[in-house]
Amino acid sequence: MKNKYFDLVTLKFLLFQVHNVEDLLKKERFKEYDKTSIDIFIDSVKTFSDTALFPFIKEMDENPSYFKDGNIFIHPQFENILKNAGEMGLVGAMNDFDDGGLQLPSIIFNAAYFIMEAANNHVPGYIGLTAGSANLITSFGSQYLKDTYVSNMLDMTWGGTMCLTEPQAGSSLSDITSMAIPTEEDHFMIKGQKIFISSGDHQFSNNFVHLVLARIKGAPSGIKGVSLFVVPKLRPAENGEFVYNDAVVEGEFEKMGQKGYCTTHLVFGEKEDCRGWLVGEPNKGLSYMFQLMNEARIATGRMGTAIASAAYYSSLKYAKERPQGRKLNRSGKKNNEEEQTLIINHPDIKRLLFQQKAMVEGSLSLVLETANYLDKEKTSTTPEEKEKYNLLLELLTPIAKTYPAEQGIKSTSDAIQILGGYGFCFDFMPQQYYRDIRIIALYEGTTGIQSLDLLGRKITMKNGKAVALLASEMQQTIAQASQDEELKPFANILLENMGLVQKVNKWLIPFAIKGDYERYLADATVFMDFFGTIVMGWQWLKMAAIAKLTMKNGDGNQSPEFYKNKVQTMKFFFTYELIKTKGLAKTIMNDEELTINATDEMF
Amino acid sequence: MKNKYFDLVTLKFLLFQVHNVEDLLKKERFKEYDKTSIDIFIDSVKTFSDTALFPFIKEMDENPSYFKDGNIFIHPQFENILKNAGEMGLVGAMNDFDDGGLQLPSIIFNAAYFIMEAANNHVPGYIGLTAGSANLITSFGSQYLKDTYVSNMLDMTWGGTMCLTEPQAGSSLSDITSMAIPTEEDHFMIKGQKIFISSGDHQFSNNFVHLVLARIKGAPSGIKGVSLFVVPKLRPAENGEFVYNDAVVEGEFEKMGQKGYCTTHLVFGEKEDCRGWLVGEPNKGLSYMFQLMNEARIATGRMGTAIASAAYYSSLKYAKERPQGRKLNRSGKKNNEEEQTLIINHPDIKRLLFQQKAMVEGSLSLVLETANYLDKEKTSTTPEEKEKYNLLLELLTPIAKTYPAEQGIKSTSDAIQILGGYGFCFDFMPQQYYRDIRIIALYEGTTGIQSLDLLGRKITMKNGKAVALLASEMQQTIAQASQDEELKPFANILLENMGLVQKVNKWLIPFAIKGDYERYLADATVFMDFFGTIVMGWQWLKMAAIAKLTMKNGDGNQSPEFYKNKVQTMKFFFTYELIKTKGLAKTIMNDEELTINATDEMF
């Protein structure tokens, strides 16, 4: 298992068996693909990741991106990476053939990026953000904007960014103050500052296309007055050349992790010469941005999953090589005369491995499920079907972002623990993954924001229709699993948990109905933990049910051990993780209102 | 709250009200002290920490200790720090007056070190390890060793270390291979390597006194053949000078945190010229080392608590200064026309603060309780009393080490979360505390080792006598709290949890009785989480009961809000943390044997 950072067999099991990609490929949009061509695509991404990405992750940590003389410099290997990613079509992988894309399903796009991120999480953001920005222009921009910017972005000649956060407005986008002043021409004059802008500049792109949220002068306050602009680093001049656009890098944020992935501070219009072009209609910027944002949220969860996957395999390698202590036997104490055993033979090490495996594979399944809903929404033929998949997508997105973020912290910490003191040292990788993953719960809306979105918007959306649809999906899995004697008790546990969700919602929702939003949302993050754990239980039951079915039908191409392994990991998840939902439900349904009532002098 | 890193009022509440230090001061050993002199001592440590330690913590992270030309170099500020610590008597604070010490109680020593560690966790290890090593020599060494080494250690002219870990023997001390070959003189010739040796060398000590575990040639295998040696860096020559002793630094481990605190690789006897002096009797090294080790375990838990304290106050400062978003009101949604509110007014931020506060103050109380048992053991006048406090000390030590270690990871992570994206950046402190604290679960026996100690040795020790004694201590707290109407329901919850412990033990112990140790100990770490959380519930109930009593009696010198605050934090702990014990009990009492049965091919 030299340098293993993800499990290809599990990924393909998830794609083709659990999430049934072959069904999706029958749709008109994806009919150019079949299992073989998808396999070839996935395998080529793995080869690219093995050779161009994974070997550089440690170097990128040791040689962070940096700011010098008005420019950002990133690791030299990026020249090769970005060029190849462009050539392989990874930027426009989901775009229409007509727009120069590969027209791949989102689930395959996400599988490919998962591999790249597991290999080297410092890299794919440069590509993914460029892809997302190009998609935004394609979806909502004028023909002029598409013609001017998109093709150079798809081959990674130019980079794309999303510029939301401002120094005074982090989580709160309604407080954005960047200004756009109309001119007599087709552009606006932009003025403002944006911080935490990922991949905002570097030496390997000729130009950057910033997608900037700003207010048109005189626009209403709050999010209803926010518009979206294309603000290039260099703008097109009349002679066809590209000239200075007063969109400059002010600096780089120095971070505890993901150091190869630059995080910039951009200043627009300091010399009153920054032009921006409106995307779509005025004051609708946030709704456009949410297309990118929703994809970015899934992508963030995927990246968390990928980092945890790499940490898991790094700790697994150590556990299989390191002798330490003796195995306790089952009929007496350890015997010092014996040879030391490999640490993987200690139950507590197996527990730490199981924890990671359950988190990584469960999260990956959830991320792919969410992406699958996006594909199903896109290829729906009736409005009912479209609405169904849209609601499921909306409901699962904050969970697919948050579960891997929060549990990934624990999972990478478990990887460190397996290495003992070495886990804390720079010579080994787990400590880097542990630092890298800590950003995931902050990117694209913190855990607090995702939890407000889940409980405050998604649960109550359309009178709870999304939750009802999810319950029906879960029921299907439960029905399937109940056919199997071994799985039946676990199907029942999931059913009980669904009852618990109803109980909690019945207790909570009256606060929303009577307008007491502070009370309703006070424990939104605890609700996220509660609900997310149950959703993960569903994914595991689904994997176990498919695994058993495949074994029974004898139509899998893996050994029986592979499928049994999924069943055992499901049991581990139910026994060590799902068990906590009752306690969380009690916490949510407590009457004390402790946080609301606490004054700031209390702390 | 400029640069606050711990709460002096809470510390004194814990010392004088919850843990009743004034009672302890009545004992013969401590009769030179009273509340006023202790207050002066604590206050002087705070002043020292405010001025000499806290201002340098960020610099020490930015300028790690390093290895060059055979020597370790640490931050220049250490020259001043170590000199002052020696002069203030902090090294020998617990030692007898006759041995040049301050003869302070362990609880006060721990309170003082807690302050220093909260100010700058990179520092006190240099002092504490020297103190511990000096104590070991004082307790078990010959008069020659005492005369030769101790006084130079107490004033920090020389440093002391404990050398246990070897490259092939981390957690497993029975596999130590360092050798000691007897000579015709009073010394042995030492040969071997030790890794992860904290404060193993630096430019501000003239000499180092390493306390080294090694085997005398021909000794039995396993821990029964391990002896303890004093191995100085420079050894005394006949002319009274100190000369080269072939005990050299081979390198420095580069770590993700606690970078100012050097971690060295030592090589003894490479040139066959390394002399060591036996401490006490042959083959009893591990039992002597355990005196230092047990103190070091409490110290490690204390350090975790201290780091979490500093992170808490750093995030609290931000929460009180940073405006973001609007407060949800209780009769409708947020209103964008309002000014942004400080983030401390959002319930989820208060939850993150509460989590930290409950962890920090609860852990501090547990650490002080454990230290208090040490003092009570030391000053006991009857064998029964001595045994009682010894057993309580033994039982609580692994918990006092582990709870702050494991929960401290979560607590410092919560501090990062409060800062949003800034939390991930080097400009702010939480990310450093988050990196620093990750070593705590690895130092002095990992969480896995502590958990084996708790369940495998301490729970069953003397037929469960330690657990019975703890239960009786908890009963006293429950009885006291039950007198108060507000606390009674919480006293009942703790009582229920004590019943749950009995139930779990009744289920587990039969495995030990029939010799199935693998099964008995398979979920020792889950048991640690379960039992540790209940012990923490006891500490919180105790604090709340004392707080209410003080309010009722009107004999506290703080405002009623201070005491109410402790009651509210107890309620928070019971509602958000103690609630998880039922789930953990179920995990422990599961029949699946998932980890034992998992083969390594599963992962």
Coordinates of N, CA, C and O in Angstrom, one line a residue, chain A residues 380-512:
Chain A
S380 N -34.1 15.7 -15.0 CA -35.5 15.4 -14.7 C -36.3 15.7 -15.9 O -36.1 16.7 -16.6
T381 N -37.4 15.0 -16.2 CA -38.2 15.2 -17.3 C -39.6 15.8 -16.9 O -40.3 16.4 -17.7
T382 N -39.9 15.8 -15.6 CA -41.2 16.4 -15.2 C -40.9 17.4 -14.1 O -39.9 17.3 -13.4
P383 N -41.7 18.4 -13.9 CA -41.5 19.4 -12.9 C -41.6 18.8 -11.5 O -40.8 19.2 -10.6
E384 N -42.4 17.7 -11.3 CA -42.5 17.1 -10.0 C -41.1 16.4 -9.6 O -40.6 16.6 -8.5
E385 N -40.6 15.7 -10.6 CA -39.3 15.1 -10.4 C -38.2 16.1 -10.1 O -37.4 15.9 -9.3
K386 N -38.2 17.2 -10.9 CA -37.2 18.2 -10.8 C -37.3 18.8 -9.4 O -36.3 19.0 -8.7
E387 N -38.5 19.1 -8.9 CA -38.7 19.6 -7.6 C -38.2 18.7 -6.5 O -37.5 19.0 -5.6
K388 N -38.6 17.4 -6.7 CA -38.1 16.4 -5.7 C -36.6 16.4 -5.5 O -36.1 16.5 -4.4
Y389 N -35.9 16.3 -6.7 CA -34.5 16.2 -6.5 C -33.8 17.5 -6.1 O -32.8 17.6 -5.4
N390 N -34.5 18.6 -6.5 CA -34.0 19.9 -6.0 C -34.1 20.0 -4.5 O -33.2 20.5 -3.8
L391 N -35.3 19.6 -4.0 CA -35.5 19.7 -2.5 C -34.5 18.8 -1.8 O -33.9 19.2 -0.7
L392 N -34.3 17.6 -2.3 CA -33.3 16.7 -1.6 C -31.9 17.2 -1.7 O -31.2 17.2 -0.7
L393 N -31.6 17.8 -2.8 CA -30.3 18.5 -2.9 C -30.1 19.6 -1.9 O -29.1 19.7 -1.2
E394 N -31.1 20.5 -1.8 CA -31.1 21.6 -0.9 C -31.0 21.1 0.5 O -30.2 21.7 1.3
L395 N -31.7 20.1 0.9 CA -31.7 19.6 2.2 C -30.3 18.9 2.6 O -29.8 19.1 3.7
L396 N -29.8 18.2 1.7 CA -28.5 17.5 2.0 C -27.3 18.3 1.9 O -26.2 18.0 2.5
T397 N -27.3 19.4 1.1 CA -26.1 20.2 0.9 C -25.4 20.7 2.2 O -24.2 20.5 2.4
P398 N -26.2 21.3 3.1 CA -25.5 21.7 4.3 C -24.9 20.6 5.1 O -23.9 20.7 5.8
I399 N -25.5 19.4 5.0 CA -25.0 18.3 5.8 C -23.8 17.7 5.1 O -22.8 17.4 5.8
A400 N -23.8 17.6 3.8 CA -22.7 17.1 3.0 C -21.5 18.0 3.2 O -20.3 17.6 3.0
K401 N -21.7 19.3 3.5 CA -20.6 20.2 3.8 C -20.1 20.0 5.2 O -18.9 20.0 5.4
T402 N -21.0 19.9 6.1 CA -20.7 20.0 7.5 C -20.2 18.7 8.2 O -19.3 18.6 9.0
Y403 N -20.9 17.6 7.8 CA -20.5 16.3 8.5 C -19.0 16.0 8.2 O -18.2 15.8 9.2
P404 N -18.5 16.0 7.0 CA -17.1 15.8 6.8 C -16.2 16.8 7.4 O -15.1 16.5 7.9
A405 N -16.7 18.0 7.5 CA -15.9 19.1 8.1 C -15.6 18.8 9.6 O -14.5 18.8 10.1
E406 N -16.7 18.6 10.3 CA -16.6 18.4 11.8 C -16.1 17.1 12.1 O -15.2 17.0 13.0
Q407 N -16.5 16.0 11.5 CA -16.1 14.7 11.9 C -14.6 14.5 11.3 O -13.9 13.7 11.8
G408 N -14.3 15.2 10.3 CA -13.0 15.1 9.7 C -11.9 15.6 10.7 O -10.8 15.1 10.7
I409 N -12.2 16.6 11.5 CA -11.3 17.0 12.5 C -11.0 15.9 13.5 O -9.8 15.6 13.7
K410 N -12.0 15.2 13.9 CA -11.8 14.0 14.8 C -11.1 12.9 14.1 O -10.2 12.3 14.6
S411 N -11.5 12.7 12.8 CA -10.9 11.6 12.1 C -9.4 11.8 11.8 O -8.6 10.8 12.0
T412 N -9.0 13.0 11.5 CA -7.5 13.2 11.3 C -6.8 13.2 12.6 O -5.6 12.8 12.7
S413 N -7.5 13.6 13.6 CA -6.9 13.5 15.0 C -6.7 12.1 15.4 O -5.7 11.7 16.0
D414 N -7.6 11.2 15.0 CA -7.4 9.8 15.3 C -6.2 9.2 14.5 O -5.5 8.4 15.0
A415 N -6.0 9.8 13.3 CA -4.8 9.4 12.5 C -3.5 9.7 13.3 O -2.6 8.9 13.4
I416 N -3.5 10.9 13.8 CA -2.3 11.3 14.6 C -2.1 10.4 15.8 O -1.0 9.9 16.0
Q417 N -3.2 10.1 16.4 CA -3.2 9.2 17.7 C -2.5 7.9 17.4 O -1.8 7.4 18.2
I418 N -2.8 7.3 16.2 CA -2.3 6.0 15.9 C -0.8 6.0 15.8 O -0.1 5.1 16.2
L419 N -0.2 7.2 15.4 CA 1.3 7.3 15.3 C 1.9 7.6 16.6 O 3.2 7.7 16.7
G420 N 1.2 7.8 17.7 CA 1.8 8.2 18.9 C 2.6 9.5 18.7 O 2.2 10.4 17.9
G421 N 3.7 9.7 19.4 CA 4.5 10.9 19.4 C 4.9 11.3 18.0 O 5.0 12.5 17.6
Y422 N 5.1 10.3 17.1 CA 5.5 10.6 15.7 C 4.4 11.4 15.0 O 4.6 12.1 14.1
G423 N 3.1 11.1 15.5 CA 2.0 11.8 14.8 C 2.1 13.3 15.0 O 1.5 14.0 14.2
F424 N 2.8 13.8 16.0 CA 2.9 15.2 16.2 C 4.1 15.8 15.4 O 4.3 17.1 15.4
C425 N 4.9 15.0 14.8 CA 6.1 15.4 14.1 C 6.0 15.7 12.6 O 5.2 14.9 12.0
F426 N 6.7 16.6 12.1 CA 6.6 17.0 10.7 C 7.1 15.9 9.8 O 6.8 15.9 8.6
D427 N 7.8 14.9 10.3 CA 8.3 13.8 9.5 C 7.1 12.9 8.9 O 7.3 12.2 8.0
F428 N 6.0 13.0 9.6 CA 4.9 12.2 9.2 C 3.7 13.0 8.7 O 3.5 14.2 9.2
M429 N 2.8 12.5 7.9 CA 1.8 13.3 7.3 C 0.6 13.6 8.1 O 0.0 14.6 7.9
P430 N 0.1 12.7 9.1 CA -1.1 13.0 9.7 C -1.3 14.5 10.3 O -2.3 15.1 10.2
Q431 N -0.2 15.0 10.9 CA -0.2 16.3 11.4 C -0.5 17.4 10.4 O -1.2 18.3 10.6
Q432 N -0.1 17.1 9.2 CA -0.4 18.1 8.1 C -1.9 18.0 7.7 O -2.6 19.0 7.6
Y433 N -2.4 16.8 7.6 CA -3.8 16.7 7.2 C -4.7 17.3 8.3 O -5.7 17.8 8.0
Y434 N -4.2 17.1 9.6 CA -5.0 17.6 10.7 C -5.0 19.2 10.6 O -6.0 19.8 10.9
R435 N -3.9 19.8 10.2 CA -3.9 21.2 10.0 C -4.7 21.6 8.8 O -5.5 22.6 8.8
D436 N -4.5 20.9 7.7 CA -5.2 21.2 6.5 C -6.7 21.2 6.6 O -7.4 22.1 6.2
I437 N -7.2 20.2 7.3 CA -8.7 20.0 7.4 C -9.4 21.0 8.2 O -10.6 21.2 8.1
R438 N -8.7 21.7 9.1 CA -9.3 22.6 10.0 C -10.1 23.7 9.3 O -11.0 24.4 9.9
I439 N -9.7 24.0 8.1 CA -10.3 25.1 7.3 C -11.7 24.7 6.9 O -12.6 25.5 6.6
I440 N -12.0 23.4 6.7 CA -13.2 22.9 6.1 C -14.4 23.4 6.8 O -15.5 23.7 6.2
A441 N -14.4 23.4 8.1 CA -15.6 23.9 8.9 C -15.8 25.4 8.8 O -16.7 25.9 9.4
L442 N -14.8 26.1 8.1 CA -14.9 27.6 8.0 C -15.2 28.0 6.6 O -15.9 29.0 6.4
Y443 N -14.7 27.3 5.6 CA -15.0 27.7 4.2 C -16.4 27.7 3.9 O -17.2 26.9 4.4
E444 N -16.8 28.6 3.0 CA -18.2 28.6 2.4 C -19.3 28.5 3.4 O -20.3 27.8 3.1
G445 N -19.2 29.3 4.4 CA -20.2 29.2 5.5 C -19.8 28.3 6.6 O -19.7 27.1 6.3
T446 N -19.5 28.9 7.8 CA -19.1 28.0 8.9 C -20.2 27.0 9.3 O -21.3 27.1 8.8
T447 N -19.8 26.1 10.2 CA -20.7 25.1 10.7 C -22.0 25.8 11.3 O -23.1 25.3 11.1
G448 N -21.8 26.9 11.9 CA -22.9 27.6 12.5 C -23.9 28.1 11.4 O -25.1 28.0 11.5
I449 N -23.3 28.6 10.3 CA -24.1 29.1 9.2 C -24.8 28.0 8.5 O -26.0 28.0 8.2
Q450 N -24.1 26.9 8.3 CA -24.7 25.7 7.7 C -25.9 25.1 8.5 O -26.9 24.7 8.0
S451 N -25.7 25.2 9.8 CA -26.7 24.7 10.7 C -27.9 25.6 10.7 O -29.1 25.1 10.8
L452 N -27.7 26.9 10.6 CA -28.9 27.8 10.5 C -29.6 27.5 9.2 O -30.8 27.6 9.1
D453 N -28.8 27.3 8.2 CA -29.4 27.0 6.9 C -30.3 25.7 6.9 O -31.4 25.7 6.5
L454 N -29.7 24.7 7.6 CA -30.4 23.4 7.6 C -31.7 23.5 8.4 O -32.8 23.2 7.9
L455 N -31.6 24.0 9.7 CA -32.8 24.1 10.5 C -33.7 25.3 10.2 O -34.9 25.1 10.2
G456 N -33.1 26.4 9.9 CA -33.8 27.6 9.6 C -34.5 27.7 8.3 O -35.6 28.2 8.1
R457 N -33.9 27.1 7.3 CA -34.5 27.1 5.9 C -34.9 25.8 5.4 O -36.0 25.6 5.0
K458 N -34.0 24.8 5.4 CA -34.2 23.6 4.7 C -35.3 22.7 5.4 O -36.1 22.0 4.7
I459 N -35.3 22.6 6.7 CA -36.2 21.7 7.4 C -37.7 22.2 7.2 O -38.6 21.4 7.0
T460 N -37.8 23.6 7.2 CA -39.2 24.1 7.1 C -39.6 24.4 5.7 O -40.8 24.7 5.4
M461 N -38.7 24.3 4.8 CA -38.9 24.6 3.3 C -40.1 23.9 2.8 O -40.3 22.7 3.0
K462 N -41.0 24.6 2.1 CA -42.3 24.0 1.6 C -43.0 23.1 2.6 O -43.3 22.0 2.3
N463 N -43.2 23.7 3.8 CA -43.9 22.9 4.8 C -43.3 21.6 5.1 O -44.0 20.6 5.4
G464 N -42.0 21.5 5.1 CA -41.3 20.2 5.5 C -41.3 19.2 4.3 O -41.0 18.0 4.6
K465 N -41.5 19.6 3.1 CA -41.6 18.6 2.0 C -40.2 18.0 1.8 O -40.2 16.8 1.5
A466 N -39.1 18.7 1.9 CA -37.8 18.1 1.7 C -37.6 17.0 2.7 O -37.1 15.9 2.4
V467 N -37.9 17.3 4.0 CA -37.7 16.2 5.0 C -38.6 15.0 4.7 O -38.1 13.9 4.9
A468 N -39.8 15.2 4.3 CA -40.7 14.1 3.9 C -40.1 13.3 2.8 O -40.1 12.0 2.8
L469 N -39.5 14.0 1.8 CA -38.9 13.3 0.7 C -37.7 12.4 1.1 O -37.5 11.3 0.7
L470 N -36.9 13.0 2.0 CA -35.8 12.3 2.5 C -36.2 11.1 3.3 O -35.7 10.0 3.2
A471 N -37.3 11.3 4.1 CA -37.8 10.2 4.9 C -38.2 9.0 4.0 O -38.0 7.9 4.3
S472 N -38.8 9.4 2.8 CA -39.2 8.3 1.9 C -38.0 7.6 1.3 O -38.1 6.4 1.1
E473 N -37.0 8.3 1.0 CA -35.7 7.7 0.5 C -35.2 6.7 1.6 O -34.7 5.6 1.3
M474 N -35.2 7.2 2.8 CA -34.7 6.4 3.9 C -35.5 5.1 4.1 O -35.0 4.1 4.3
Q475 N -36.8 5.3 4.0 CA -37.8 4.2 4.1 C -37.4 3.1 3.1 O -37.5 1.9 3.4
Q476 N -37.1 3.6 1.9 CA -36.8 2.6 0.8 C -35.6 1.7 1.3 O -35.5 0.5 1.1
T477 N -34.6 2.4 1.8 CA -33.4 1.7 2.2 C -33.7 0.8 3.4 O -33.3 -0.4 3.4
I478 N -34.5 1.2 4.3 CA -35.0 0.4 5.4 C -35.7 -0.8 5.0 O -35.5 -1.9 5.4
A479 N -36.6 -0.6 4.0 CA -37.4 -1.7 3.5 C -36.5 -2.8 2.8 O -36.6 -4.0 3.1
Q480 N -35.5 -2.3 2.1 CA -34.5 -3.2 1.4 C -33.7 -3.9 2.5 O -33.5 -5.2 2.4
A481 N -33.2 -3.2 3.4 CA -32.3 -3.8 4.4 C -33.1 -4.8 5.3 O -32.6 -5.8 5.8
S482 N -34.4 -4.5 5.5 CA -35.2 -5.4 6.4 C -35.4 -6.8 5.8 O -35.7 -7.7 6.5
Q483 N -35.2 -6.9 4.5 CA -35.3 -8.2 3.8 C -34.2 -9.2 4.3 O -34.3 -10.4 4.1
D484 N -33.1 -8.6 4.9 CA -31.9 -9.4 5.2 C -31.9 -9.5 6.8 O -31.9 -8.5 7.5
E485 N -31.8 -10.8 7.2 CA -31.9 -11.0 8.6 C -30.8 -10.3 9.4 O -31.0 -9.8 10.5
E486 N -29.6 -10.3 8.8 CA -28.4 -9.7 9.5 C -28.6 -8.2 9.7 O -28.2 -7.6 10.6
L487 N -29.2 -7.6 8.6 CA -29.3 -6.1 8.6 C -30.6 -5.6 9.3 O -30.7 -4.4 9.7
K488 N -31.6 -6.5 9.5 CA -32.9 -6.1 10.0 C -32.8 -5.3 11.3 O -33.4 -4.2 11.4
P489 N -32.0 -5.8 12.3 CA -31.9 -5.0 13.6 C -31.4 -3.6 13.3 O -31.8 -2.6 14.0
F490 N -30.5 -3.4 12.3 CA -30.0 -2.1 12.1 C -31.0 -1.2 11.3 O -31.1 0.0 11.6
A491 N -31.7 -1.9 10.5 CA -32.8 -1.1 9.8 C -33.8 -0.6 10.8 O -34.3 0.5 10.8
N492 N -34.1 -1.4 11.9 CA -35.0 -1.0 12.9 C -34.4 0.2 13.7 O -35.1 1.1 14.1
I493 N -33.1 0.2 13.9 CA -32.5 1.3 14.6 C -32.6 2.6 13.8 O -32.9 3.6 14.4
L494 N -32.4 2.5 12.5 CA -32.6 3.7 11.7 C -34.0 4.2 11.7 O -34.3 5.4 11.8
L495 N -34.9 3.2 11.7 CA -36.4 3.6 11.8 C -36.7 4.3 13.1 O -37.3 5.4 13.1
E496 N -36.1 3.8 14.2 CA -36.3 4.5 15.5 C -35.7 5.9 15.4 O -36.3 6.8 16.0
N497 N -34.6 6.0 14.8 CA -34.0 7.4 14.7 C -34.8 8.3 13.8 O -34.9 9.5 14.1
M498 N -35.5 7.8 12.8 CA -36.4 8.6 12.1 C -37.6 9.1 12.9 O -38.0 10.2 12.8
G499 N -38.0 8.2 13.8 CA -39.1 8.6 14.8 C -38.5 9.7 15.7 O -39.3 10.7 16.0
L500 N -37.3 9.6 16.1 CA -36.7 10.6 16.9 C -36.6 12.0 16.2 O -36.8 13.0 16.9
V501 N -36.3 11.9 14.9 CA -36.3 13.2 14.2 C -37.7 13.9 14.2 O -37.8 15.1 14.5
Q502 N -38.7 13.0 14.0 CA -40.1 13.6 14.1 C -40.4 14.2 15.4 O -40.9 15.3 15.5
K503 N -39.9 13.5 16.5 CA -40.2 14.0 17.8 C -39.5 15.3 18.0 O -40.1 16.2 18.6
V504 N -38.2 15.4 17.6 CA -37.5 16.6 17.8 C -38.1 17.7 17.0 O -38.3 18.9 17.5
N505 N -38.5 17.5 15.8 CA -39.1 18.5 14.9 C -40.4 19.0 15.5 O -40.7 20.2 15.5
K506 N -41.2 18.0 16.0 CA -42.5 18.4 16.6 C -42.3 19.3 17.8 O -43.1 20.1 18.2
W507 N -41.2 19.1 18.5 CA -40.9 19.9 19.7 C -40.3 21.3 19.3 O -40.6 22.3 19.9
L508 N -39.5 21.3 18.2 CA -38.8 22.5 17.8 C -39.7 23.5 17.0 O -39.7 24.7 17.2
I509 N -40.4 22.9 16.0 CA -41.1 23.8 15.0 C -42.1 24.8 15.6 O -42.2 25.9 15.1
P510 N -42.8 24.4 16.6 CA -43.7 25.4 17.2 C -43.0 26.7 17.6 O -43.7 27.8 17.5
F511 N -41.7 26.7 17.9 CA -41.0 27.9 18.2 C -41.0 28.8 16.9 O -41.1 30.0 17.0
A512 N -40.7 28.1 15.8 CA -40.6 28.8 14.5 C -42.0 29.4 14.2 O -42.1 30.5 13.8

